[in-house]
XYZ file of N, CA and C in Angstrom:
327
model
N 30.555 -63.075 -34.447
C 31.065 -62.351 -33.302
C 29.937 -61.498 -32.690
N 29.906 -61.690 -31.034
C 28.731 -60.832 -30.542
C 29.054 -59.355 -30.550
N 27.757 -58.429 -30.420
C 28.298 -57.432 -30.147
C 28.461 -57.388 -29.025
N 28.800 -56.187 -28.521
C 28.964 -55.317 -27.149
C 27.960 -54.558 -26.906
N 27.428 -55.168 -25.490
C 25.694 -54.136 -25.178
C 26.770 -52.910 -24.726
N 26.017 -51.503 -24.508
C 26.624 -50.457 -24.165
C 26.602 -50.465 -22.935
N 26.694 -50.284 -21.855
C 26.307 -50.223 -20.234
C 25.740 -48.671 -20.076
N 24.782 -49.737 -19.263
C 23.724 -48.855 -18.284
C 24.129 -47.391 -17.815
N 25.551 -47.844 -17.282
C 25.331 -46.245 -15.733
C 26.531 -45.676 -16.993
N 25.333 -44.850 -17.113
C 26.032 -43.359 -17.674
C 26.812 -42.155 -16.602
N 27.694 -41.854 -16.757
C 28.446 -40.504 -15.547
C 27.569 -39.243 -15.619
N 26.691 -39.295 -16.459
C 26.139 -37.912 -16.400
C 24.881 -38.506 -15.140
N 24.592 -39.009 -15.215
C 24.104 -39.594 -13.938
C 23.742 -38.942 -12.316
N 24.848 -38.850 -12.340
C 25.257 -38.803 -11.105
C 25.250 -37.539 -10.810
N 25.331 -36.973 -9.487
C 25.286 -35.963 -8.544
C 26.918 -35.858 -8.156
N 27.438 -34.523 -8.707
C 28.757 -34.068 -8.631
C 28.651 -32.951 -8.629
N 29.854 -32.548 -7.796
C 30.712 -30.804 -7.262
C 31.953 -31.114 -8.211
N 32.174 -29.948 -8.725
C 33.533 -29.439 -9.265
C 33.980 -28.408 -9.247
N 35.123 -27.629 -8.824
C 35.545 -25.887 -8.689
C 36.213 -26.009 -10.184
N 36.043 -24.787 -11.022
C 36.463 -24.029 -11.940
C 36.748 -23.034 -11.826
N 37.971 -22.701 -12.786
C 38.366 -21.237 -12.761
C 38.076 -20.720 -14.226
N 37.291 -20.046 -14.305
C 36.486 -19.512 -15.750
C 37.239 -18.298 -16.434
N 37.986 -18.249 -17.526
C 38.868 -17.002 -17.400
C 37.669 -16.019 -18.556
N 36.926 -15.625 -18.042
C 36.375 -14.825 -18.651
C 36.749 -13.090 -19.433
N 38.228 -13.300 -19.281
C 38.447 -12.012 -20.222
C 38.547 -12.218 -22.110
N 38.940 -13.601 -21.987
C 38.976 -14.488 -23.346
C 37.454 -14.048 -23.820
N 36.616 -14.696 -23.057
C 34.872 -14.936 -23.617
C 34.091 -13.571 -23.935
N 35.190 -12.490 -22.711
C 34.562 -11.022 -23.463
C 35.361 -10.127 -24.512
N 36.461 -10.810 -24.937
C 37.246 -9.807 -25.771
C 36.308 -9.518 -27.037
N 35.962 -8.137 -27.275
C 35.674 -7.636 -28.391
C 34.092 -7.373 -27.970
N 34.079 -7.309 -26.893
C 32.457 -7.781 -26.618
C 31.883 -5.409 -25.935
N 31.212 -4.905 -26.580
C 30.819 -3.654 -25.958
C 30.700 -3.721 -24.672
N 30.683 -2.685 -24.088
C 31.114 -2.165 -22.573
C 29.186 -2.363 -22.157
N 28.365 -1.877 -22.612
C 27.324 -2.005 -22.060
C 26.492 -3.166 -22.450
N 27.234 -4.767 -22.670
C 26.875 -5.598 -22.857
C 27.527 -6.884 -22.194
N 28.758 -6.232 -21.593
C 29.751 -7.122 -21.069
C 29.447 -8.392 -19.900
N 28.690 -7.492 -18.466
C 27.839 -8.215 -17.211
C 27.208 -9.305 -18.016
N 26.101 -8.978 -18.775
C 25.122 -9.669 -19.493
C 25.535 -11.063 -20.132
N 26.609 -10.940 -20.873
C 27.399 -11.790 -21.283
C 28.227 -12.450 -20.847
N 28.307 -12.171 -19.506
C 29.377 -12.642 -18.559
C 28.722 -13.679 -18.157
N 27.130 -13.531 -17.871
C 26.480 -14.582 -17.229
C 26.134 -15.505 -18.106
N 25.518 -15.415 -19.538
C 25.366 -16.215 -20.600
C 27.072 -16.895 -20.707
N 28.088 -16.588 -20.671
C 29.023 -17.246 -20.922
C 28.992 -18.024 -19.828
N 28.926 -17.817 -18.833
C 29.340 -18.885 -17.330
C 28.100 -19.983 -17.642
N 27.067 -19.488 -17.933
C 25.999 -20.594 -18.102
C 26.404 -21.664 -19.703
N 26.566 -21.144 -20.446
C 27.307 -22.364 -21.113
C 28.380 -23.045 -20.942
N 29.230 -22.742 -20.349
C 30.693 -23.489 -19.703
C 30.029 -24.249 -18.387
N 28.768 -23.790 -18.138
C 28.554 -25.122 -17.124
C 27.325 -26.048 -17.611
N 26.921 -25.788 -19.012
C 26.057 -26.175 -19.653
C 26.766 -27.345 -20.512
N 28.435 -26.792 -20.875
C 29.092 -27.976 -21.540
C 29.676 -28.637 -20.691
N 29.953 -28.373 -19.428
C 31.329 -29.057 -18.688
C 30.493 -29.894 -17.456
N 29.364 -29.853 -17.618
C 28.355 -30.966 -16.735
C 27.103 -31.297 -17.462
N 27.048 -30.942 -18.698
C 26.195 -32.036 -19.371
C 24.548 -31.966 -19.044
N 24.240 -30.561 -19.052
C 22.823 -30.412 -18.481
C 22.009 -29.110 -18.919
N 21.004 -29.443 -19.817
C 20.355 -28.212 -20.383
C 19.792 -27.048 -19.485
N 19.595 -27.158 -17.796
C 18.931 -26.804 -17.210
C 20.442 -26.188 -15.932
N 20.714 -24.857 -16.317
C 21.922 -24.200 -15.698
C 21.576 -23.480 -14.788
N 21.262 -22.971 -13.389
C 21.258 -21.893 -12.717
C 22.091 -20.867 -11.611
N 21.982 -19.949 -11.960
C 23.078 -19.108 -11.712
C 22.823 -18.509 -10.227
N 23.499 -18.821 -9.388
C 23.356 -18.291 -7.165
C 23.628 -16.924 -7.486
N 23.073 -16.518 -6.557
C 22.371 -14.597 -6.613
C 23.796 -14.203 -6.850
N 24.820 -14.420 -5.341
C 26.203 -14.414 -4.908
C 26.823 -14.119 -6.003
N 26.760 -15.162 -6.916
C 27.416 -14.899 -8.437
C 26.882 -13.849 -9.009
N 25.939 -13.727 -9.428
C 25.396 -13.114 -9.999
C 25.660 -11.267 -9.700
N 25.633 -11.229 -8.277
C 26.308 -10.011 -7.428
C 28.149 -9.818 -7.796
N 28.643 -10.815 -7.853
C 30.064 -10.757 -7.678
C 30.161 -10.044 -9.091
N 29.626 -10.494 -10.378
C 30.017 -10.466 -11.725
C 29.694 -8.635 -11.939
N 28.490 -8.919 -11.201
C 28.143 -7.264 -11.314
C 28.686 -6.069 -10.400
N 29.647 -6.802 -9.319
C 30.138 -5.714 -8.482
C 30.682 -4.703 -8.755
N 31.466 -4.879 -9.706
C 32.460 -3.310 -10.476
C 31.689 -2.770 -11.653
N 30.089 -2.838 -11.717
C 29.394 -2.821 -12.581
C 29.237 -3.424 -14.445
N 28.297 -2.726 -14.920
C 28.201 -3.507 -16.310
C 29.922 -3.645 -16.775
N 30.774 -2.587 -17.114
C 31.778 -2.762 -18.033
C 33.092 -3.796 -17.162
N 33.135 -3.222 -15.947
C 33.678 -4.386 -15.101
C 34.215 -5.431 -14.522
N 33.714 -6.605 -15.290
C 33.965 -8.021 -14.947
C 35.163 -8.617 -15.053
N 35.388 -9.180 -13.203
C 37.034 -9.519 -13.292
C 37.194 -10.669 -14.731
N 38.274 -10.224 -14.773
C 39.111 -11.350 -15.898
C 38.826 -13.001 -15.536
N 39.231 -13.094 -14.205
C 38.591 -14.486 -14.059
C 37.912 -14.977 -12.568
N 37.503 -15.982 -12.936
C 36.435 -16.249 -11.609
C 36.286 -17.451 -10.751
N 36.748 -17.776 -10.216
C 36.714 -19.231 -9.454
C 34.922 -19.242 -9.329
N 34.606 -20.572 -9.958
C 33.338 -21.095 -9.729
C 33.105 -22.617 -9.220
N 32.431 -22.822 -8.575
C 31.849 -24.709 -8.184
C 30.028 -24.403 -8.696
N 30.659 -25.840 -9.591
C 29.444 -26.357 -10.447
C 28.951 -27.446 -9.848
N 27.590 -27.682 -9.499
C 26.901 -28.945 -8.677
C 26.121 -29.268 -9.751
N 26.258 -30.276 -9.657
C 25.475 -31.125 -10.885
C 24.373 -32.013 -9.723
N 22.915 -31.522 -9.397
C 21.936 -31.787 -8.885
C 20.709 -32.435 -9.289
N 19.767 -33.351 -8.407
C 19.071 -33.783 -9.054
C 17.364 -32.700 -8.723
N 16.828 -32.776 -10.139
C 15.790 -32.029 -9.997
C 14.658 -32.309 -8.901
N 14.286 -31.554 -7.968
C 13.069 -31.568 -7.129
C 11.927 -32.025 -7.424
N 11.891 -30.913 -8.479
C 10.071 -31.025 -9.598
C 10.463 -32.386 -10.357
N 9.042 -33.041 -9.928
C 8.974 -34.273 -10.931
C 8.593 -34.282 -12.354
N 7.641 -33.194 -12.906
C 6.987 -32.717 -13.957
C 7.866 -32.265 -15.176
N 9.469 -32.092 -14.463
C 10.658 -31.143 -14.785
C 10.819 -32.142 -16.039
N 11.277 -31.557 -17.360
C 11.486 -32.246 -18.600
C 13.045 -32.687 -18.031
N 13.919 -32.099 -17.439
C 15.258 -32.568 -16.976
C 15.684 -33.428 -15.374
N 15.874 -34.124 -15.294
C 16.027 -35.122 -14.362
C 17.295 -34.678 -13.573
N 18.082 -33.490 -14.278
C 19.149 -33.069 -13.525
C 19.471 -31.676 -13.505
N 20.066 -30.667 -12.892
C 20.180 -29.300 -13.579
C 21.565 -28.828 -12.512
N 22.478 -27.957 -13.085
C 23.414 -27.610 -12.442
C 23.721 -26.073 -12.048
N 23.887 -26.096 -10.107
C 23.924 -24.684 -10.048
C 25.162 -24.038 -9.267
N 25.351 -23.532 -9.965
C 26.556 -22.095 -10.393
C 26.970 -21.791 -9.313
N 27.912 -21.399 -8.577
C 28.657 -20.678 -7.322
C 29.389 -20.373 -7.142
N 29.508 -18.870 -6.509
C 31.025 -18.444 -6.537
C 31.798 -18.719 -5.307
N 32.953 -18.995 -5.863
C 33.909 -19.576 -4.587
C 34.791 -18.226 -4.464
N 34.275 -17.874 -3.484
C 35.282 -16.399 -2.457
C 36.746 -16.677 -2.611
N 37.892 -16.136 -2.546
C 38.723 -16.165 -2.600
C 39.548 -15.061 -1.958
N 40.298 -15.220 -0.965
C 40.450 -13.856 -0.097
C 42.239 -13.877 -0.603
N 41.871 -11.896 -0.418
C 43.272 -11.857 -1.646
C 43.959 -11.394 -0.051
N 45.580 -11.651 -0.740
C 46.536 -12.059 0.189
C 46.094 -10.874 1.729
């Protein structure tokens, strides 16, 4: 019996948008008040480090402003984000793909 070759086109592949809603009060429970911001961003960067498949995560200023708006202790409970899964510019780049971070505004009622 033959085997089965694996196929070529892998999904990580590819160039994709996805919106998430990140509930980040889970990822900071138990976490100190003057460590919270900090961790807010290390957590968003691994949830888009696992959920698009790419060692190379970067985080839009925008975000980066939003998380810190009510300062360090702060950070809303949760966050609507869109993750782009992009292809790298730099050719030299050890990663062929890298995904960047954005906050999706949401205007309250």
């Amino acid at each position: 019996m033959p085997r089965k070759e694996k196929s070529k086109n892998s999904t990580m592949g590819e160039v994709v948008t996805r919106e998430y809603t990140i509930n980040l009060h889970k990822r900071l429970h138990g976490i100190g008040f003057k460590y919270r911001a900090p961790r807010a961003v290390k957590e968003i960067k691994k949830f888009a480090e696992k959920q698009m498949g790419t060692k190379d995560v970067r985080i839009d200023t925008r975000l980066n402003k939003a998380i810190w708006a009510q300062g360090v202790r702060g950070v809303p409970f949760r966050m609507r984000i869109r993750l782009a899964r992009l292809r790298n510019e730099d050719e030299d780049s050890v990663n062929k793909l890298y995904t960047l971070v954005t906050h999706v505004n949401i205007p309250k009622n």
